[in-house]
PDB file of C-alpha atoms in Angstrom:
ATOM      1  CA  UNK B 131       0.000   0.000   0.000  1.00  0.00           C
ATOM      2  CA  UNK B 132       2.779   2.407   1.006  1.00  0.00           C
ATOM      3  CA  UNK B 133       4.842   1.463  -2.059  1.00  0.00           C
ATOM      4  CA  UNK B 134       1.882   2.105  -4.329  1.00  0.00           C
ATOM      5  CA  UNK B 135       1.250   5.480  -2.676  1.00  0.00           C
ATOM      6  CA  UNK B 136       4.908   6.442  -3.016  1.00  0.00           C
ATOM      7  CA  UNK B 137       4.942   5.521  -6.694  1.00  0.00           C
ATOM      8  CA  UNK B 138       1.778   7.543  -7.331  1.00  0.00           C
ATOM      9  CA  UNK B 139       3.143  10.518  -5.389  1.00  0.00           C
ATOM     10  CA  UNK B 140       6.409  10.402  -7.296  1.00  0.00           C
ATOM     11  CA  UNK B 141       4.533  10.248 -10.582  1.00  0.00           C
ATOM     12  CA  UNK B 142       2.417  13.253  -9.623  1.00  0.00           C
ATOM     13  CA  UNK B 143       5.521  15.264  -8.617  1.00  0.00           C
ATOM     14  CA  UNK B 144       7.275  14.392 -11.886  1.00  0.00           C
ATOM     15  CA  UNK B 145       4.258  15.418 -13.915  1.00  0.00           C
ATOM     16  CA  UNK B 146       4.021  18.679 -12.018  1.00  0.00           C
ATOM     17  CA  UNK B 147       7.695  19.310 -12.634  1.00  0.00           C
ATOM     18  CA  UNK B 148       7.276  18.666 -16.355  1.00  0.00           C
ATOM     19  CA  UNK B 149       4.218  20.931 -16.565  1.00  0.00           C
ATOM     20  CA  UNK B 150       5.882  23.646 -14.495  1.00  0.00           C
ATOM     21  CA  UNK B 151       9.113  23.777 -16.474  1.00  0.00           C
ATOM     22  CA  UNK B 152       7.974  26.055 -19.355  1.00  0.00           C
ATOM     23  CA  UNK B 153       5.835  28.142 -17.032  1.00  0.00           C
ATOM     24  CA  UNK B 154       8.679  28.636 -14.556  1.00  0.00           C
ATOM     25  CA  UNK B 155      11.002  29.502 -17.421  1.00  0.00           C
ATOM     26  CA  UNK B 156       8.590  32.210 -18.530  1.00  0.00           C
ATOM     27  CA  UNK B 157       8.463  33.547 -15.004  1.00  0.00           C
ATOM     28  CA  UNK B 158      12.240  33.805 -14.721  1.00  0.00           C
ATOM     29  CA  UNK B 159      13.519  37.406 -14.644  1.00  0.00           C
ATOM     30  CA  UNK B 160      16.368  38.262 -16.973  1.00  0.00           C
ATOM     31  CA  UNK B 161      18.285  41.522 -17.312  1.00  0.00           C
ATOM     32  CA  UNK B 162      17.002  43.357 -20.374  1.00  0.00           C
ATOM     33  CA  UNK B 163      19.348  45.074 -22.798  1.00  0.00           C
ATOM     34  CA  UNK B 164      18.737  48.511 -24.315  1.00  0.00           C
ATOM     35  CA  UNK B 165      15.934  48.869 -26.822  1.00  0.00           C
ATOM     36  CA  UNK B 166      16.737  49.777 -30.431  1.00  0.00           C
ATOM     37  CA  UNK B 167      14.748  52.040 -32.741  1.00  0.00           C
ATOM     38  CA  UNK B 168      15.497  52.294 -36.460  1.00  0.00           C
ATOM     39  CA  UNK B 169      15.978  55.826 -37.832  1.00  0.00           C
ATOM     40  CA  UNK B 170      16.831  57.665 -41.040  1.00  0.00           C
ATOM     41  CA  UNK B 171      18.030  61.185 -40.308  1.00  0.00           C
ATOM     42  CA  UNK B 172      20.987  63.474 -40.921  1.00  0.00           C
ATOM     43  CA  UNK B 173      22.715  64.793 -37.807  1.00  0.00           C
ATOM     44  CA  UNK B 174      25.790  67.020 -37.419  1.00  0.00           C
ATOM     45  CA  UNK B 175      28.826  66.186 -35.334  1.00  0.00           C
ATOM     46  CA  UNK B 176      29.936  68.322 -32.435  1.00  0.00           C
ATOM     47  CA  UNK B 177      33.638  68.984 -31.939  1.00  0.00           C
ATOM     48  CA  UNK B 178      35.695  65.874 -31.092  1.00  0.00           C
ATOM     49  CA  UNK B 179      32.929  63.406 -31.907  1.00  0.00           C
ATOM     50  CA  UNK B 180      34.351  59.966 -31.035  1.00  0.00           C
ATOM     51  CA  UNK B 181      33.250  57.087 -33.272  1.00  0.00           C
ATOM     52  CA  UNK B 182      33.195  53.561 -31.802  1.00  0.00           C
ATOM     53  CA  UNK B 183      33.070  50.112 -33.389  1.00  0.00           C
ATOM     54  CA  UNK B 184      30.288  49.052 -30.995  1.00  0.00           C
ATOM     55  CA  UNK B 185      27.828  50.963 -28.781  1.00  0.00           C
ATOM     56  CA  UNK B 186      30.042  50.812 -25.714  1.00  0.00           C
ATOM     57  CA  UNK B 187      32.964  52.836 -24.381  1.00  0.00           C
ATOM     58  CA  UNK B 188      35.086  49.676 -24.129  1.00  0.00           C
ATOM     59  CA  UNK B 189      34.949  48.986 -27.871  1.00  0.00           C
ATOM     60  CA  UNK B 190      37.533  50.090 -30.434  1.00  0.00           C
ATOM     61  CA  UNK B 191      37.702  53.803 -31.251  1.00  0.00           C
ATOM     62  CA  UNK B 192      37.538  54.038 -35.046  1.00  0.00           C
ATOM     63  CA  UNK B 193      38.057  57.773 -35.490  1.00  0.00           C
ATOM     64  CA  UNK B 194      37.356  61.227 -34.089  1.00  0.00           C
ATOM     65  CA  UNK B 195      35.367  63.692 -36.226  1.00  0.00           C
ATOM     66  CA  UNK B 196      35.480  67.478 -36.048  1.00  0.00           C
ATOM     67  CA  UNK B 197      32.418  69.760 -35.864  1.00  0.00           C
ATOM     68  CA  UNK B 198      29.749  70.341 -38.521  1.00  0.00           C
ATOM     69  CA  UNK B 199      30.187  67.042 -40.405  1.00  0.00           C
ATOM     70  CA  UNK B 200      26.861  65.518 -41.508  1.00  0.00           C
ATOM     71  CA  UNK B 201      26.386  61.864 -40.568  1.00  0.00           C
ATOM     72  CA  UNK B 202      23.563  59.499 -41.377  1.00  0.00           C
ATOM     73  CA  UNK B 203      21.894  58.250 -38.193  1.00  0.00           C
ATOM     74  CA  UNK B 204      20.184  54.921 -38.824  1.00  0.00           C
ATOM     75  CA  UNK B 205      19.246  53.839 -35.318  1.00  0.00           C
ATOM     76  CA  UNK B 206      19.060  54.783 -31.650  1.00  0.00           C
ATOM     77  CA  UNK B 207      19.616  52.763 -28.489  1.00  0.00           C
ATOM     78  CA  UNK B 208      17.763  53.588 -25.282  1.00  0.00           C
ATOM     79  CA  UNK B 209      21.059  53.744 -23.367  1.00  0.00           C
ATOM     80  CA  UNK B 210      22.248  56.837 -25.228  1.00  0.00           C
ATOM     81  CA  UNK B 211      23.944  55.594 -28.413  1.00  0.00           C
ATOM     82  CA  UNK B 212      23.271  56.300 -32.091  1.00  0.00           C
ATOM     83  CA  UNK B 213      24.042  53.843 -34.854  1.00  0.00           C
ATOM     84  CA  UNK B 214      25.476  55.737 -37.831  1.00  0.00           C
ATOM     85  CA  UNK B 215      26.560  54.989 -41.376  1.00  0.00           C
ATOM     86  CA  UNK B 216      29.685  56.809 -42.570  1.00  0.00           C
ATOM     87  CA  UNK B 217      30.612  54.216 -45.183  1.00  0.00           C
ATOM     88  CA  UNK B 218      30.819  51.674 -42.381  1.00  0.00           C
ATOM     89  CA  UNK B 219      28.362  50.978 -39.592  1.00  0.00           C
ATOM     90  CA  UNK B 220      29.565  52.443 -36.306  1.00  0.00           C
ATOM     91  CA  UNK B 221      28.342  54.164 -33.168  1.00  0.00           C
ATOM     92  CA  UNK B 222      28.479  57.540 -31.397  1.00  0.00           C
ATOM     93  CA  UNK B 223      27.100  58.860 -28.127  1.00  0.00           C
ATOM     94  CA  UNK B 224      23.912  60.861 -28.552  1.00  0.00           C
ATOM     95  CA  UNK B 225      25.390  63.970 -26.972  1.00  0.00           C
ATOM     96  CA  UNK B 226      28.225  64.076 -29.528  1.00  0.00           C
ATOM     97  CA  UNK B 227      25.905  64.919 -32.451  1.00  0.00           C
ATOM     98  CA  UNK B 228      23.004  67.307 -32.957  1.00  0.00           C
ATOM     99  CA  UNK B 229      19.877  67.230 -35.067  1.00  0.00           C
ATOM    100  CA  UNK B 230      19.333  70.981 -34.735  1.00  0.00           C
ATOM    101  CA  UNK B 231      21.821  71.865 -37.451  1.00  0.00           C
ATOM    102  CA  UNK B 232      25.484  72.676 -37.872  1.00  0.00           C
ATOM    103  CA  UNK B 233      27.405  74.019 -34.886  1.00  0.00           C
ATOM    104  CA  UNK B 234      29.776  76.940 -35.079  1.00  0.00           C
ATOM    105  CA  UNK B 235      29.794  80.518 -36.311  1.00  0.00           C
ATOM    106  CA  UNK B 236      29.266  80.353 -40.048  1.00  0.00           C
ATOM    107  CA  UNK B 237      29.798  84.051 -40.663  1.00  0.00           C
ATOM    108  CA  UNK B 238      32.079  85.969 -38.343  1.00  0.00           C
ATOM    109  CA  UNK B 239      30.768  89.232 -39.801  1.00  0.00           C
ATOM    110  CA  UNK B 240      27.308  88.503 -38.392  1.00  0.00           C
ATOM    111  CA  UNK B 241      27.136  90.988 -35.509  1.00  0.00           C
ATOM    112  CA  UNK B 242      24.116  89.299 -33.981  1.00  0.00           C
ATOM    113  CA  UNK B 243      25.993  86.031 -33.527  1.00  0.00           C
ATOM    114  CA  UNK B 244      29.250  87.700 -32.533  1.00  0.00           C
ATOM    115  CA  UNK B 245      27.454  89.720 -29.848  1.00  0.00           C
ATOM    116  CA  UNK B 246      25.801  86.626 -28.411  1.00  0.00           C
ATOM    117  CA  UNK B 247      29.164  84.842 -28.345  1.00  0.00           C
ATOM    118  CA  UNK B 248      30.831  87.791 -26.600  1.00  0.00           C
ATOM    119  CA  UNK B 249      28.081  87.938 -23.989  1.00  0.00           C
ATOM    120  CA  UNK B 250      28.452  84.214 -23.291  1.00  0.00           C
ATOM    121  CA  UNK B 251      32.219  84.568 -22.882  1.00  0.00           C
ATOM    122  CA  UNK B 252      31.785  87.479 -20.466  1.00  0.00           C
ATOM    123  CA  UNK B 253      29.534  85.349 -18.282  1.00  0.00           C
ATOM    124  CA  UNK B 254      31.792  82.289 -18.426  1.00  0.00           C
ATOM    125  CA  UNK B 255      29.469  80.194 -20.602  1.00  0.00           C
ATOM    126  CA  UNK B 256      30.260  77.914 -23.492  1.00  0.00           C
ATOM    127  CA  UNK B 257      28.666  79.313 -26.646  1.00  0.00           C
ATOM    128  CA  UNK B 258      27.066  76.917 -29.135  1.00  0.00           C
ATOM    129  CA  UNK B 259      25.577  78.318 -32.331  1.00  0.00           C
ATOM    130  CA  UNK B 260      22.994  76.049 -33.934  1.00  0.00           C
ATOM    131  CA  UNK B 261      22.121  76.660 -37.573  1.00  0.00           C
ATOM    132  CA  UNK B 262      18.556  75.423 -37.777  1.00  0.00           C
ATOM    133  CA  UNK B 263      17.642  72.817 -40.352  1.00  0.00           C
ATOM    134  CA  UNK B 264      14.619  73.132 -42.628  1.00  0.00           C
ATOM    135  CA  UNK B 265      12.298  71.747 -39.953  1.00  0.00           C
ATOM    136  CA  UNK B 266      13.430  74.418 -37.455  1.00  0.00           C
ATOM    137  CA  UNK B 267      13.080  71.917 -34.630  1.00  0.00           C
ATOM    138  CA  UNK B 268      15.493  71.222 -31.797  1.00  0.00           C
ATOM    139  CA  UNK B 269      15.039  67.602 -30.793  1.00  0.00           C
ATOM    140  CA  UNK B 270      14.500  67.069 -27.061  1.00  0.00           C
ATOM    141  CA  UNK B 271      17.368  64.587 -26.779  1.00  0.00           C
ATOM    142  CA  UNK B 272      19.796  67.117 -28.240  1.00  0.00           C
ATOM    143  CA  UNK B 273      18.479  69.922 -26.066  1.00  0.00           C
ATOM    144  CA  UNK B 274      18.562  67.766 -22.951  1.00  0.00           C
ATOM    145  CA  UNK B 275      22.163  66.753 -23.604  1.00  0.00           C
ATOM    146  CA  UNK B 276      23.175  70.283 -22.556  1.00  0.00           C
ATOM    147  CA  UNK B 277      21.088  70.397 -19.383  1.00  0.00           C
ATOM    148  CA  UNK B 278      23.176  71.111 -16.312  1.00  0.00           C
ATOM    149  CA  UNK B 279      25.999  72.724 -18.289  1.00  0.00           C
ATOM    150  CA  UNK B 280      26.963  76.393 -18.346  1.00  0.00           C
ATOM    151  CA  UNK B 281      26.247  76.861 -22.013  1.00  0.00           C
ATOM    152  CA  UNK B 282      24.275  79.247 -24.169  1.00  0.00           C
ATOM    153  CA  UNK B 283      22.644  77.549 -27.133  1.00  0.00           C
ATOM    154  CA  UNK B 284      21.935  80.161 -29.789  1.00  0.00           C
ATOM    155  CA  UNK B 285      19.693  79.714 -32.801  1.00  0.00           C
ATOM    156  CA  UNK B 286      18.947  82.355 -35.399  1.00  0.00           C
ATOM    157  CA  UNK B 287      15.400  82.170 -36.712  1.00  0.00           C
ATOM    158  CA  UNK B 288      15.629  85.107 -39.103  1.00  0.00           C
ATOM    159  CA  UNK B 289      17.600  88.337 -39.462  1.00  0.00           C
ATOM    160  CA  UNK B 290      15.619  89.983 -36.670  1.00  0.00           C
ATOM    161  CA  UNK B 291      14.825  87.156 -34.311  1.00  0.00           C
ATOM    162  CA  UNK B 292      17.087  84.715 -32.545  1.00  0.00           C
ATOM    163  CA  UNK B 293      16.615  82.715 -29.382  1.00  0.00           C
ATOM    164  CA  UNK B 294      19.145  81.636 -26.774  1.00  0.00           C
ATOM    165  CA  UNK B 295      18.799  78.926 -24.166  1.00  0.00           C
ATOM    166  CA  UNK B 296      20.919  79.290 -21.056  1.00  0.00           C
ATOM    167  CA  UNK B 297      21.221  75.860 -19.504  1.00  0.00           C
ATOM    168  CA  UNK B 298      21.783  75.652 -15.764  1.00  0.00           C
ATOM    169  CA  UNK B 299      19.303  73.206 -14.284  1.00  0.00           C
ATOM    170  CA  UNK B 300      18.693  69.478 -14.397  1.00  0.00           C
ATOM    171  CA  UNK B 301      15.098  69.840 -15.556  1.00  0.00           C
ATOM    172  CA  UNK B 302      14.661  68.214 -18.951  1.00  0.00           C
ATOM    173  CA  UNK B 303      12.020  69.069 -21.512  1.00  0.00           C
ATOM    174  CA  UNK B 304       9.620  66.344 -22.620  1.00  0.00           C
ATOM    175  CA  UNK B 305       9.000  67.373 -26.215  1.00  0.00           C
ATOM    176  CA  UNK B 306      10.891  68.744 -29.202  1.00  0.00           C
ATOM    177  CA  UNK B 307      11.204  72.527 -29.379  1.00  0.00           C
ATOM    178  CA  UNK B 308       9.445  73.763 -32.503  1.00  0.00           C
ATOM    179  CA  UNK B 309      10.886  77.122 -33.559  1.00  0.00           C
ATOM    180  CA  UNK B 310       8.721  77.552 -36.639  1.00  0.00           C
ATOM    181  CA  UNK B 311       7.268  81.023 -36.454  1.00  0.00           C
ATOM    182  CA  UNK B 312       4.837  83.187 -38.436  1.00  0.00           C
ATOM    183  CA  UNK B 313       5.848  86.836 -38.618  1.00  0.00           C
ATOM    184  CA  UNK B 314       3.251  89.611 -38.902  1.00  0.00           C
ATOM    185  CA  UNK B 315       4.377  93.234 -39.360  1.00  0.00           C
ATOM    186  CA  UNK B 316       2.281  96.421 -39.223  1.00  0.00           C
ATOM    187  CA  UNK B 317       3.262 100.125 -39.240  1.00  0.00           C
ATOM    188  CA  UNK B 318       0.971 102.848 -37.870  1.00  0.00           C
ATOM    189  CA  UNK B 319       0.561 106.474 -38.963  1.00  0.00           C
ATOM    190  CA  UNK B 320       3.339 107.702 -36.642  1.00  0.00           C
ATOM    191  CA  UNK B 321       5.855 105.229 -38.053  1.00  0.00           C
ATOM    192  CA  UNK B 322       5.827 102.940 -35.030  1.00  0.00           C
ATOM    193  CA  UNK B 323       6.332  99.335 -36.122  1.00  0.00           C
ATOM    194  CA  UNK B 324       4.687  96.304 -34.507  1.00  0.00           C
ATOM    195  CA  UNK B 325       5.955  92.776 -35.120  1.00  0.00           C
ATOM    196  CA  UNK B 326       4.235  89.624 -33.879  1.00  0.00           C
ATOM    197  CA  UNK B 327       6.076  86.306 -33.853  1.00  0.00           C
ATOM    198  CA  UNK B 328       3.572  83.469 -33.559  1.00  0.00           C
ATOM    199  CA  UNK B 329       5.098  80.048 -32.834  1.00  0.00           C
ATOM    200  CA  UNK B 330       3.518  76.768 -33.897  1.00  0.00           C
ATOM    201  CA  UNK B 331       3.880  75.346 -30.408  1.00  0.00           C
ATOM    202  CA  UNK B 332       4.401  76.987 -27.043  1.00  0.00           C
ATOM    203  CA  UNK B 333       7.010  75.409 -24.772  1.00  0.00           C
ATOM    204  CA  UNK B 334       7.514  76.301 -21.134  1.00  0.00           C
ATOM    205  CA  UNK B 335      11.153  75.904 -20.123  1.00  0.00           C
ATOM    206  CA  UNK B 336      11.093  75.415 -16.388  1.00  0.00           C
ATOM    207  CA  UNK B 337      14.529  75.980 -14.950  1.00  0.00           C
ATOM    208  CA  UNK B 338      16.054  77.258 -18.160  1.00  0.00           C
ATOM    209  CA  UNK B 339      16.030  80.701 -19.716  1.00  0.00           C
ATOM    210  CA  UNK B 340      15.063  81.781 -23.191  1.00  0.00           C
ATOM    211  CA  UNK B 341      16.435  85.120 -24.369  1.00  0.00           C
ATOM    212  CA  UNK B 342      14.766  86.499 -27.455  1.00  0.00           C
ATOM    213  CA  UNK B 343      17.013  88.850 -29.376  1.00  0.00           C
ATOM    214  CA  UNK B 344      15.854  91.439 -31.856  1.00  0.00           C
ATOM    215  CA  UNK B 345      18.069  93.202 -34.318  1.00  0.00           C
ATOM    216  CA  UNK B 346      16.278  96.491 -34.865  1.00  0.00           C
ATOM    217  CA  UNK B 347      18.988  99.000 -35.691  1.00  0.00           C
ATOM    218  CA  UNK B 348      19.925 102.030 -33.644  1.00  0.00           C
ATOM    219  CA  UNK B 349      18.121 104.936 -31.981  1.00  0.00           C
ATOM    220  CA  UNK B 350      14.926 103.049 -31.273  1.00  0.00           C
ATOM    221  CA  UNK B 351      12.888 102.151 -28.227  1.00  0.00           C
ATOM    222  CA  UNK B 352      11.607  98.571 -28.310  1.00  0.00           C
ATOM    223  CA  UNK B 353       8.766  97.327 -26.116  1.00  0.00           C
ATOM    224  CA  UNK B 354       8.746  93.568 -25.485  1.00  0.00           C
ATOM    225  CA  UNK B 355       5.432  91.784 -24.989  1.00  0.00           C
ATOM    226  CA  UNK B 356       5.815  88.063 -24.178  1.00  0.00           C
ATOM    227  CA  UNK B 357       2.670  85.984 -24.391  1.00  0.00           C
ATOM    228  CA  UNK B 358       1.381  84.568 -21.119  1.00  0.00           C
ATOM    229  CA  UNK B 359       1.358  80.763 -21.316  1.00  0.00           C
ATOM    230  CA  UNK B 360      -1.976  80.451 -19.552  1.00  0.00           C
ATOM    231  CA  UNK B 361      -4.043  83.275 -21.073  1.00  0.00           C
ATOM    232  CA  UNK B 362      -2.297  83.825 -24.402  1.00  0.00           C
ATOM    233  CA  UNK B 363      -2.404  87.587 -23.794  1.00  0.00           C
ATOM    234  CA  UNK B 364       0.571  89.785 -24.629  1.00  0.00           C
ATOM    235  CA  UNK B 365       2.040  91.351 -21.485  1.00  0.00           C
ATOM    236  CA  UNK B 366       4.466  94.302 -21.528  1.00  0.00           C
ATOM    237  CA  UNK B 367       7.731  93.258 -19.942  1.00  0.00           C
ATOM    238  CA  UNK B 368      10.025  96.206 -20.491  1.00  0.00           C
ATOM    239  CA  UNK B 369      11.351  98.831 -22.899  1.00  0.00           C
ATOM    240  CA  UNK B 370      14.771  98.284 -24.437  1.00  0.00           C
ATOM    241  CA  UNK B 371      16.912 100.844 -26.243  1.00  0.00           C
ATOM    242  CA  UNK B 372      18.761  99.710 -29.331  1.00  0.00           C
ATOM    243  CA  UNK B 373      21.151 102.667 -29.368  1.00  0.00           C
ATOM    244  CA  UNK B 374      23.119 100.767 -26.750  1.00  0.00           C
ATOM    245  CA  UNK B 375      23.058  97.422 -28.472  1.00  0.00           C
ATOM    246  CA  UNK B 376      21.778  95.816 -31.638  1.00  0.00           C
ATOM    247  CA  UNK B 377      19.652  93.514 -29.569  1.00  0.00           C
ATOM    248  CA  UNK B 378      16.949  93.617 -26.991  1.00  0.00           C
ATOM    249  CA  UNK B 379      16.863  90.750 -24.533  1.00  0.00           C
ATOM    250  CA  UNK B 380      13.612  89.544 -23.047  1.00  0.00           C
ATOM    251  CA  UNK B 381      14.315  86.947 -20.347  1.00  0.00           C
ATOM    252  CA  UNK B 382      11.410  84.519 -20.039  1.00  0.00           C
ATOM    253  CA  UNK B 383      11.132  80.842 -19.169  1.00  0.00           C
ATOM    254  CA  UNK B 384       9.097  79.956 -22.224  1.00  0.00           C
ATOM    255  CA  UNK B 385       9.124  79.791 -25.983  1.00  0.00           C
ATOM    256  CA  UNK B 386       5.796  81.296 -26.931  1.00  0.00           C
ATOM    257  CA  UNK B 387       4.230  84.022 -29.047  1.00  0.00           C
ATOM    258  CA  UNK B 388       5.947  87.342 -28.582  1.00  0.00           C
ATOM    259  CA  UNK B 389       5.272  90.867 -29.848  1.00  0.00           C
ATOM    260  CA  UNK B 390       7.520  93.888 -30.155  1.00  0.00           C
ATOM    261  CA  UNK B 391       6.769  97.509 -30.941  1.00  0.00           C
ATOM    262  CA  UNK B 392       9.574  99.809 -31.988  1.00  0.00           C
ATOM    263  CA  UNK B 393       9.710 103.572 -32.410  1.00  0.00           C
ATOM    264  CA  UNK B 394      12.538 105.953 -33.229  1.00  0.00           C
ATOM    265  CA  UNK B 395      13.685 108.162 -30.360  1.00  0.00           C
ATOM    266  CA  UNK B 396      15.024 111.692 -30.955  1.00  0.00           C
ATOM    267  CA  UNK B 397      17.344 111.984 -27.963  1.00  0.00           C
ATOM    268  CA  UNK B 398      20.371 110.111 -26.741  1.00  0.00           C
ATOM    269  CA  UNK B 399      20.010 107.755 -23.778  1.00  0.00           C
ATOM    270  CA  UNK B 400      20.556 108.883 -20.216  1.00  0.00           C
ATOM    271  CA  UNK B 401      23.265 107.304 -18.068  1.00  0.00           C
ATOM    272  CA  UNK B 402      20.567 105.433 -16.131  1.00  0.00           C
ATOM    273  CA  UNK B 403      19.100 103.988 -19.309  1.00  0.00           C
ATOM    274  CA  UNK B 404      22.541 102.927 -20.489  1.00  0.00           C
ATOM    275  CA  UNK B 405      23.240 101.188 -17.182  1.00  0.00           C
ATOM    276  CA  UNK B 406      19.921  99.364 -17.374  1.00  0.00           C
ATOM    277  CA  UNK B 407      20.717  98.229 -20.897  1.00  0.00           C
ATOM    278  CA  UNK B 408      24.163  97.063 -19.785  1.00  0.00           C
ATOM    279  CA  UNK B 409      22.494  94.672 -17.345  1.00  0.00           C
ATOM    280  CA  UNK B 410      19.861  93.498 -19.820  1.00  0.00           C
ATOM    281  CA  UNK B 411      22.522  92.863 -22.428  1.00  0.00           C
ATOM    282  CA  UNK B 412      24.115  90.363 -20.063  1.00  0.00           C
ATOM    283  CA  UNK B 413      20.773  88.681 -19.472  1.00  0.00           C
ATOM    284  CA  UNK B 414      20.608  89.902 -15.877  1.00  0.00           C
ATOM    285  CA  UNK B 415      17.131  90.758 -14.747  1.00  0.00           C
ATOM    286  CA  UNK B 416      16.662  94.328 -13.548  1.00  0.00           C
ATOM    287  CA  UNK B 417      19.796  94.570 -11.419  1.00  0.00           C
ATOM    288  CA  UNK B 418      19.431  98.361 -11.407  1.00  0.00           C
ATOM    289  CA  UNK B 419      15.817  98.914 -12.358  1.00  0.00           C
ATOM    290  CA  UNK B 420      14.198  96.205 -10.224  1.00  0.00           C
ATOM    291  CA  UNK B 421      11.077  98.103  -9.280  1.00  0.00           C
ATOM    292  CA  UNK B 422       7.603  96.986  -8.324  1.00  0.00           C
ATOM    293  CA  UNK B 423       6.110  98.062 -11.641  1.00  0.00           C
ATOM    294  CA  UNK B 424       7.588  94.918 -13.220  1.00  0.00           C
ATOM    295  CA  UNK B 425       6.290  92.606 -10.517  1.00  0.00           C
ATOM    296  CA  UNK B 426       2.880  91.923 -12.006  1.00  0.00           C
ATOM    297  CA  UNK B 427       1.202  88.633 -11.132  1.00  0.00           C
ATOM    298  CA  UNK B 428       1.289  87.609 -14.787  1.00  0.00           C
ATOM    299  CA  UNK B 429       4.943  88.289 -15.548  1.00  0.00           C
ATOM    300  CA  UNK B 430       6.853  87.773 -12.319  1.00  0.00           C
ATOM    301  CA  UNK B 431       6.701  83.968 -12.381  1.00  0.00           C
ATOM    302  CA  UNK B 432       8.474  83.962 -15.732  1.00  0.00           C
ATOM    303  CA  UNK B 433      11.443  86.094 -14.720  1.00  0.00           C
ATOM    304  CA  UNK B 434      14.700  85.260 -13.043  1.00  0.00           C
ATOM    305  CA  UNK B 435      16.391  87.343 -10.380  1.00  0.00           C
ATOM    306  CA  UNK B 436      20.117  87.053 -11.036  1.00  0.00           C
ATOM    307  CA  UNK B 437      22.765  85.527 -13.256  1.00  0.00           C
ATOM    308  CA  UNK B 438      22.116  82.051 -11.892  1.00  0.00           C
ATOM    309  CA  UNK B 439      18.396  82.430 -12.624  1.00  0.00           C
ATOM    310  CA  UNK B 440      17.211  80.633  -9.516  1.00  0.00           C
ATOM    311  CA  UNK B 441      13.495  80.724  -8.803  1.00  0.00           C
ATOM    312  CA  UNK B 442      12.681  83.942  -7.038  1.00  0.00           C
ATOM    313  CA  UNK B 443       9.461  84.730  -5.219  1.00  0.00           C
ATOM    314  CA  UNK B 444       8.541  88.375  -4.917  1.00  0.00           C
TER     315      UNK B 444
END
């Protein structure tokens, strides 16, 4: 009786083991490798772009490429590598190439770019000039690769409008930055000119700073009206004087619709106005003219107090 029971019990256990084997195998937890996504896009190398034989730092270094060289990106790994085709299949880190366009000053005679570079150098920032591609989109992975670095990314949208991103914080954006813009220009009877720049998509850059720059010539007063992200209404931020500089800087933590009005001024600037413009030119918020009139409930949350642009509560 006992022998029969033992045989039956053993048979049941063996059957259970056989049935359990595939199920248990499915339940086993294995370490997953990075995911791969096929791509077909042209990117541009940053300076000293290191090319590897495999997507790992321990693999053979094939070559190092200088800046502004177009490469065909054919795939992306979730652990931060691109697969590229430069006659052979090889790999680069994502932060060593950019989809936003070529990097570097294309025309040293361009005062707008040269001024932005000088300002960055004065503040101790790395300056990176991005020539936008036809899509006028900065991909989020490229943008995020600069987060946490003291760098000013500068893109020129047209001859009058450029936008800089001063990267200081660890906050990353979740979507591509679309810099496509529709420009509307009107001139009134007095000769005052109003320009509206309407972006396809608004992006709020929490922790970063966008500096819109307008090349408007000399001897003009320029009013800057950023659009409020919540209401869409244009809100006067400040008046800038272009006699001091070719550009007016409007520090806001967003890329959204913006309007400017400009009018010629008959008189030279006062010393106070020049000092205010000296601070604005460096991207410093109201170091001299930090008065309550600029502390409106709509605007104040979008401004930064000092050169480090930490959140500041009035």
